[in-house]
PDB file of N, CA and C in Angstrom:
ATOM      1  N   MET A   1     -62.126 143.365  11.273  1.00 62.00           N
ATOM      2  CA  MET A   1     -60.668 143.318  11.701  1.00 62.00           C
ATOM      3  C   MET A   1     -60.191 142.327  12.791  1.00 62.00           C
ATOM      4  N   ASN A   2     -60.944 141.421  12.860  1.00 82.00           N
ATOM      5  CA  ASN A   2     -60.924 140.231  14.107  1.00 82.00           C
ATOM      6  C   ASN A   2     -59.836 139.310  13.875  1.00 82.00           C
ATOM      7  N   ASP A   3     -58.979 139.614  13.108  1.00 90.00           N
ATOM      8  CA  ASP A   3     -57.512 138.876  12.599  1.00 90.00           C
ATOM      9  C   ASP A   3     -56.678 138.962  13.868  1.00 90.00           C
ATOM     10  N   ARG A   4     -55.906 137.969  14.331  1.00 96.00           N
ATOM     11  CA  ARG A   4     -54.812 138.239  15.304  1.00 96.00           C
ATOM     12  C   ARG A   4     -53.977 138.391  14.714  1.00 96.00           C
ATOM     13  N   TYR A   5     -52.879 139.236  14.787  1.00 97.00           N
ATOM     14  CA  TYR A   5     -51.533 139.310  14.290  1.00 97.00           C
ATOM     15  C   TYR A   5     -50.188 138.702  14.892  1.00 97.00           C
ATOM     16  N   LEU A   6     -49.459 137.633  14.129  1.00 98.00           N
ATOM     17  CA  LEU A   6     -48.424 136.935  14.709  1.00 98.00           C
ATOM     18  C   LEU A   6     -47.292 137.226  14.551  1.00 98.00           C
ATOM     19  N   SER A   7     -46.429 137.274  15.487  1.00 97.00           N
ATOM     20  CA  SER A   7     -44.801 137.411  15.234  1.00 97.00           C
ATOM     21  C   SER A   7     -44.232 136.316  14.613  1.00 97.00           C
ATOM     22  N   VAL A   8     -42.899 136.188  14.123  1.00 97.00           N
ATOM     23  CA  VAL A   8     -42.204 135.592  13.040  1.00 97.00           C
ATOM     24  C   VAL A   8     -42.118 134.323  14.212  1.00 97.00           C
ATOM     25  N   ASP A   9     -41.900 134.671  15.552  1.00 98.00           N
ATOM     26  CA  ASP A   9     -41.411 133.561  16.815  1.00 98.00           C
ATOM     27  C   ASP A   9     -42.800 132.605  16.855  1.00 98.00           C
ATOM     28  N   GLN A  10     -44.215 133.440  16.705  1.00 98.00           N
ATOM     29  CA  GLN A  10     -44.959 132.668  16.921  1.00 98.00           C
ATOM     30  C   GLN A  10     -45.913 131.803  15.776  1.00 98.00           C
ATOM     31  N   VAL A  11     -45.281 132.202  14.384  1.00 98.00           N
ATOM     32  CA  VAL A  11     -45.942 131.658  13.148  1.00 98.00           C
ATOM     33  C   VAL A  11     -44.631 130.324  13.406  1.00 98.00           C
ATOM     34  N   ALA A  12     -43.633 130.819  13.343  1.00 98.00           N
ATOM     35  CA  ALA A  12     -42.813 129.393  13.554  1.00 98.00           C
ATOM     36  C   ALA A  12     -43.037 128.375  14.439  1.00 98.00           C
ATOM     37  N   GLU A  13     -43.496 128.947  15.825  1.00 97.00           N
ATOM     38  CA  GLU A  13     -44.085 127.944  16.683  1.00 97.00           C
ATOM     39  C   GLU A  13     -45.143 126.963  16.190  1.00 97.00           C
ATOM     40  N   LEU A  14     -46.445 127.559  15.785  1.00 96.00           N
ATOM     41  CA  LEU A  14     -47.434 127.416  15.006  1.00 96.00           C
ATOM     42  C   LEU A  14     -47.030 126.445  13.562  1.00 96.00           C
ATOM     43  N   LEU A  15     -46.227 126.735  12.838  1.00 96.00           N
ATOM     44  CA  LEU A  15     -45.776 125.958  11.988  1.00 96.00           C
ATOM     45  C   LEU A  15     -44.733 124.640  12.372  1.00 96.00           C
ATOM     46  N   GLY A  16     -44.249 124.558  13.667  1.00 97.00           N
ATOM     47  CA  GLY A  16     -43.822 123.510  13.922  1.00 97.00           C
ATOM     48  C   GLY A  16     -42.282 123.736  13.520  1.00 97.00           C
ATOM     49  N   THR A  17     -41.608 124.986  13.082  1.00 97.00           N
ATOM     50  CA  THR A  17     -40.211 125.145  12.592  1.00 97.00           C
ATOM     51  C   THR A  17     -39.310 126.256  12.909  1.00 97.00           C
ATOM     52  N   THR A  18     -38.414 126.386  12.280  1.00 97.00           N
ATOM     53  CA  THR A  18     -37.554 127.656  13.321  1.00 97.00           C
ATOM     54  C   THR A  18     -38.269 128.792  12.346  1.00 97.00           C
ATOM     55  N   THR A  19     -37.281 129.834  12.717  1.00 97.00           N
ATOM     56  CA  THR A  19     -37.700 131.392  12.616  1.00 97.00           C
ATOM     57  C   THR A  19     -37.431 131.313  11.373  1.00 97.00           C
ATOM     58  N   ARG A  20     -36.003 130.937  10.851  1.00 98.00           N
ATOM     59  CA  ARG A  20     -35.854 131.045   9.640  1.00 98.00           C
ATOM     60  C   ARG A  20     -36.911 130.919   7.851  1.00 98.00           C
ATOM     61  N   PHE A  21     -37.677 129.780   8.329  1.00 98.00           N
ATOM     62  CA  PHE A  21     -38.806 129.766   7.754  1.00 98.00           C
ATOM     63  C   PHE A  21     -39.925 130.486   7.492  1.00 98.00           C
ATOM     64  N   PRO A  22     -40.659 130.670   8.423  1.00 98.00           N
ATOM     65  CA  PRO A  22     -41.139 132.036   7.983  1.00 98.00           C
ATOM     66  C   PRO A  22     -40.475 133.489   7.650  1.00 98.00           C
ATOM     67  N   ARG A  23     -39.512 133.702   7.919  1.00 97.00           N
ATOM     68  CA  ARG A  23     -38.685 134.654   7.435  1.00 97.00           C
ATOM     69  C   ARG A  23     -38.358 134.537   5.761  1.00 97.00           C
ATOM     70  N   ARG A  24     -38.281 133.519   5.531  1.00 98.00           N
ATOM     71  CA  ARG A  24     -38.104 133.192   4.326  1.00 98.00           C
ATOM     72  C   ARG A  24     -39.170 133.595   3.526  1.00 98.00           C
ATOM     73  N   LEU A  25     -40.352 132.813   3.833  1.00 98.00           N
ATOM     74  CA  LEU A  25     -41.430 133.338   3.471  1.00 98.00           C
ATOM     75  C   LEU A  25     -41.801 134.715   2.977  1.00 98.00           C
ATOM     76  N   ILE A  26     -41.693 135.294   3.963  1.00 97.00           N
ATOM     77  CA  ILE A  26     -41.672 136.568   3.743  1.00 97.00           C
ATOM     78  C   ILE A  26     -41.002 137.725   2.712  1.00 97.00           C
ATOM     79  N   GLU A  27     -39.522 136.836   2.698  1.00 97.00           N
ATOM     80  CA  GLU A  27     -38.219 137.784   1.887  1.00 97.00           C
ATOM     81  C   GLU A  27     -39.150 137.440   0.700  1.00 97.00           C
ATOM     82  N   GLU A  28     -39.536 136.074   0.537  1.00 97.00           N
ATOM     83  CA  GLU A  28     -39.711 135.807  -1.013  1.00 97.00           C
ATOM     84  C   GLU A  28     -41.107 136.042  -1.052  1.00 97.00           C
ATOM     85  N   ARG A  29     -42.074 136.745  -0.391  1.00 97.00           N
ATOM     86  CA  ARG A  29     -43.152 137.264  -0.634  1.00 97.00           C
ATOM     87  C   ARG A  29     -44.343 136.539  -0.966  1.00 97.00           C
ATOM     88  N   ARG A  30     -44.155 135.029  -0.221  1.00 97.00           N
ATOM     89  CA  ARG A  30     -45.015 133.798  -0.402  1.00 97.00           C
ATOM     90  C   ARG A  30     -46.336 134.030   0.754  1.00 97.00           C
ATOM     91  N   ILE A  31     -45.644 134.548   1.251  1.00 97.00           N
ATOM     92  CA  ILE A  31     -47.150 134.774   2.821  1.00 97.00           C
ATOM     93  C   ILE A  31     -47.328 136.369   3.068  1.00 97.00           C
ATOM     94  N   ARG A  32     -48.788 136.743   3.222  1.00 97.00           N
ATOM     95  CA  ARG A  32     -49.212 138.180   3.447  1.00 97.00           C
ATOM     96  C   ARG A  32     -48.545 138.657   4.604  1.00 97.00           C
ATOM     97  N   TYR A  33     -48.100 139.796   4.504  1.00 97.00           N
ATOM     98  CA  TYR A  33     -47.534 139.957   6.231  1.00 97.00           C
ATOM     99  C   TYR A  33     -47.748 141.209   6.401  1.00 97.00           C
ATOM    100  N   VAL A  34     -47.779 142.031   7.391  1.00 97.00           N
ATOM    101  CA  VAL A  34     -48.112 143.369   7.770  1.00 97.00           C
ATOM    102  C   VAL A  34     -46.807 144.239   8.281  1.00 97.00           C
ATOM    103  N   LYS A  35     -46.269 145.414   7.911  1.00 96.00           N
ATOM    104  CA  LYS A  35     -45.285 146.024   8.675  1.00 96.00           C
ATOM    105  C   LYS A  35     -45.853 147.104   9.634  1.00 96.00           C
ATOM    106  N   VAL A  36     -45.764 146.724  10.604  1.00 94.00           N
ATOM    107  CA  VAL A  36     -45.758 147.807  11.980  1.00 94.00           C
ATOM    108  C   VAL A  36     -44.652 148.587  12.393  1.00 94.00           C
ATOM    109  N   GLY A  37     -44.247 149.745  12.136  1.00 96.00           N
ATOM    110  CA  GLY A  37     -43.189 149.931  12.390  1.00 96.00           C
ATOM    111  C   GLY A  37     -41.977 149.246  11.889  1.00 96.00           C
ATOM    112  N   ARG A  38     -41.047 149.017  12.857  1.00 96.00           N
ATOM    113  CA  ARG A  38     -39.811 147.917  12.169  1.00 96.00           C
ATOM    114  C   ARG A  38     -40.187 146.888  12.538  1.00 96.00           C
ATOM    115  N   HIS A  39     -41.381 146.041  13.075  1.00 96.00           N
ATOM    116  CA  HIS A  39     -41.901 145.015  13.122  1.00 96.00           C
ATOM    117  C   HIS A  39     -42.748 144.706  12.084  1.00 96.00           C
ATOM    118  N   VAL A  40     -42.356 143.211  12.041  1.00 97.00           N
ATOM    119  CA  VAL A  40     -43.542 142.587  11.029  1.00 97.00           C
ATOM    120  C   VAL A  40     -44.067 141.409  11.566  1.00 97.00           C
ATOM    121  N   ARG A  41     -45.472 141.691  11.073  1.00 98.00           N
ATOM    122  CA  ARG A  41     -46.468 140.666  11.790  1.00 98.00           C
ATOM    123  C   ARG A  41     -47.423 140.185  10.689  1.00 98.00           C
ATOM    124  N   ILE A  42     -47.727 138.527  10.698  1.00 98.00           N
ATOM    125  CA  ILE A  42     -48.486 138.520   9.846  1.00 98.00           C
ATOM    126  C   ILE A  42     -49.931 137.735  10.493  1.00 98.00           C
ATOM    127  N   PRO A  43     -50.714 138.139   9.821  1.00 97.00           N
ATOM    128  CA  PRO A  43     -52.174 137.460   9.859  1.00 97.00           C
ATOM    129  C   PRO A  43     -52.488 136.382   9.669  1.00 97.00           C
ATOM    130  N   GLU A  44     -53.406 135.897  11.234  1.00 97.00           N
ATOM    131  CA  GLU A  44     -53.424 134.531  11.479  1.00 97.00           C
ATOM    132  C   GLU A  44     -53.925 133.903  10.633  1.00 97.00           C
ATOM    133  N   SER A  45     -55.160 134.952   9.448  1.00 97.00           N
ATOM    134  CA  SER A  45     -55.779 134.206   8.481  1.00 97.00           C
ATOM    135  C   SER A  45     -55.291 133.645   7.190  1.00 97.00           C
ATOM    136  N   ALA A  46     -53.305 134.773   7.148  1.00 97.00           N
ATOM    137  CA  ALA A  46     -52.678 134.000   6.163  1.00 97.00           C
ATOM    138  C   ALA A  46     -52.121 132.802   6.404  1.00 97.00           C
ATOM    139  N   VAL A  47     -51.621 132.518   7.626  1.00 97.00           N
ATOM    140  CA  VAL A  47     -50.800 131.458   8.117  1.00 97.00           C
ATOM    141  C   VAL A  47     -51.788 130.163   7.421  1.00 97.00           C
ATOM    142  N   ARG A  48     -52.928 129.821   8.066  1.00 96.00           N
ATOM    143  CA  ARG A  48     -54.210 129.650   7.468  1.00 96.00           C
ATOM    144  C   ARG A  48     -54.422 129.278   5.997  1.00 96.00           C
ATOM    145  N   GLU A  49     -54.100 130.339   5.526  1.00 96.00           N
ATOM    146  CA  GLU A  49     -53.898 130.400   3.817  1.00 96.00           C
ATOM    147  C   GLU A  49     -53.040 129.355   3.329  1.00 96.00           C
ATOM    148  N   TYR A  50     -52.098 129.889   3.720  1.00 97.00           N
ATOM    149  CA  TYR A  50     -50.839 129.359   3.310  1.00 97.00           C
ATOM    150  C   TYR A  50     -50.786 127.643   3.275  1.00 97.00           C
ATOM    151  N   ILE A  51     -51.301 127.119   4.923  1.00 96.00           N
ATOM    152  CA  ILE A  51     -51.227 126.334   4.725  1.00 96.00           C
ATOM    153  C   ILE A  51     -52.455 125.219   3.933  1.00 96.00           C
ATOM    154  N   ALA A  52     -53.604 125.759   4.100  1.00 96.00           N
ATOM    155  CA  ALA A  52     -54.547 125.216   3.325  1.00 96.00           C
ATOM    156  C   ALA A  52     -54.378 125.423   1.543  1.00 96.00           C
ATOM    157  N   SER A  53     -53.660 126.156   1.497  1.00 95.00           N
ATOM    158  CA  SER A  53     -53.037 126.359  -0.237  1.00 95.00           C
ATOM    159  C   SER A  53     -51.382 125.052  -0.569  1.00 95.00           C
ATOM    160  N   ARG A  54     -51.393 124.482   0.503  1.00 95.00           N
ATOM    161  CA  ARG A  54     -50.154 123.459   0.412  1.00 95.00           C
ATOM    162  C   ARG A  54     -50.528 122.194   1.335  1.00 95.00           C
ATOM    163  N   THR A  55     -51.979 121.996   0.944  1.00 95.00           N
ATOM    164  CA  THR A  55     -52.066 120.812   1.845  1.00 95.00           C
ATOM    165  C   THR A  55     -52.785 119.678   0.787  1.00 95.00           C
ATOM    166  N   VAL A  56     -52.139 118.403   0.873  1.00 94.00           N
ATOM    167  CA  VAL A  56     -52.525 117.453  -0.322  1.00 94.00           C
ATOM    168  C   VAL A  56     -53.154 116.666   0.103  1.00 94.00           C
ATOM    169  N   GLU A  57     -54.052 116.203  -0.149  1.00 91.00           N
ATOM    170  CA  GLU A  57     -55.273 115.925  -0.038  1.00 91.00           C
ATOM    171  C   GLU A  57     -55.102 113.869  -0.597  1.00 91.00           C
ATOM    172  N   PRO A  58     -55.525 113.058  -0.024  1.00 89.00           N
ATOM    173  CA  PRO A  58     -54.997 111.748  -0.014  1.00 89.00           C
ATOM    174  C   PRO A  58     -56.079 111.293  -1.318  1.00 89.00           C
ATOM    175  N   VAL A  59     -55.022 110.500  -2.243  1.00 87.00           N
ATOM    176  CA  VAL A  59     -55.737 110.093  -3.570  1.00 87.00           C
ATOM    177  C   VAL A  59     -56.687 108.887  -3.403  1.00 87.00           C
ATOM    178  N   GLY A  60     -57.971 108.604  -3.977  1.00 80.00           N
ATOM    179  CA  GLY A  60     -58.636 107.384  -3.624  1.00 80.00           C
ATOM    180  C   GLY A  60     -58.098 105.998  -4.073  1.00 80.00           C
ATOM    181  N   LEU A  61     -58.345 105.066  -3.318  1.00 72.00           N
ATOM    182  CA  LEU A  61     -57.649 103.575  -3.704  1.00 72.00           C
ATOM    183  C   LEU A  61     -58.072 103.295  -5.403  1.00 72.00           C
ATOM    184  N   ARG A  62     -57.582 102.898  -6.268  1.00 69.00           N
ATOM    185  CA  ARG A  62     -58.683 102.476  -7.244  1.00 69.00           C
ATOM    186  C   ARG A  62     -58.949 100.567  -7.196  1.00 69.00           C
ATOM    187  N   GLN A  63     -59.573 100.340  -7.482  1.00 67.00           N
ATOM    188  CA  GLN A  63     -59.572  98.927  -7.455  1.00 67.00           C
ATOM    189  C   GLN A  63     -59.100  98.196  -8.718  1.00 67.00           C
ATOM    190  N   THR A  64     -58.419  97.360  -7.856  1.00 66.00           N
ATOM    191  CA  THR A  64     -57.780  96.652  -9.162  1.00 66.00           C
ATOM    192  C   THR A  64     -57.929  95.118  -9.526  1.00 66.00           C
ATOM    193  N   GLY A  65     -57.740  94.451 -10.339  1.00 62.00           N
ATOM    194  CA  GLY A  65     -57.863  93.049 -10.399  1.00 62.00           C
ATOM    195  C   GLY A  65     -56.705  92.256 -10.543  1.00 62.00           C
ATOM    196  N   LEU A  66     -56.876  91.907  -8.696  1.00 65.00           N
ATOM    197  CA  LEU A  66     -56.013  91.139  -8.559  1.00 65.00           C
ATOM    198  C   LEU A  66     -56.553  89.480  -8.677  1.00 65.00           C
ATOM    199  N   ARG A  67     -55.534  88.959  -8.895  1.00 66.00           N
ATOM    200  CA  ARG A  67     -55.251  87.620  -9.619  1.00 66.00           C
ATOM    201  C   ARG A  67     -54.682  86.677  -8.505  1.00 66.00           C
ATOM    202  N   THR A  68     -55.201  85.608  -8.186  1.00 64.00           N
ATOM    203  CA  THR A  68     -54.872  84.967  -7.652  1.00 64.00           C
ATOM    204  C   THR A  68     -54.447  83.600  -8.091  1.00 64.00           C
ATOM    205  N   VAL A  69     -53.031  83.073  -7.879  1.00 67.00           N
ATOM    206  CA  VAL A  69     -52.235  82.034  -8.652  1.00 67.00           C
ATOM    207  C   VAL A  69     -52.668  80.675  -7.877  1.00 67.00           C
ATOM    208  N   ALA A  70     -53.092  79.844  -8.555  1.00 62.00           N
ATOM    209  CA  ALA A  70     -53.709  78.734  -8.034  1.00 62.00           C
ATOM    210  C   ALA A  70     -52.312  77.762  -8.082  1.00 62.00           C
TER     211      ALA A  70
END
């Protein structure tokens, strides 16, 4: 249980968004969260998982047969 629990404000700052975005993720249950009384906390690992699952890797460039016009 070495996971750090972040507030909605901290997650928003980490993602570079407004607080509305992490709140929407919670409401739509697109990210794991923990209710501590009336407080909502998001495990840091859940934020890492969310980012990793939405990371788009670049595609390799294909060799194209470029022809020169003489």
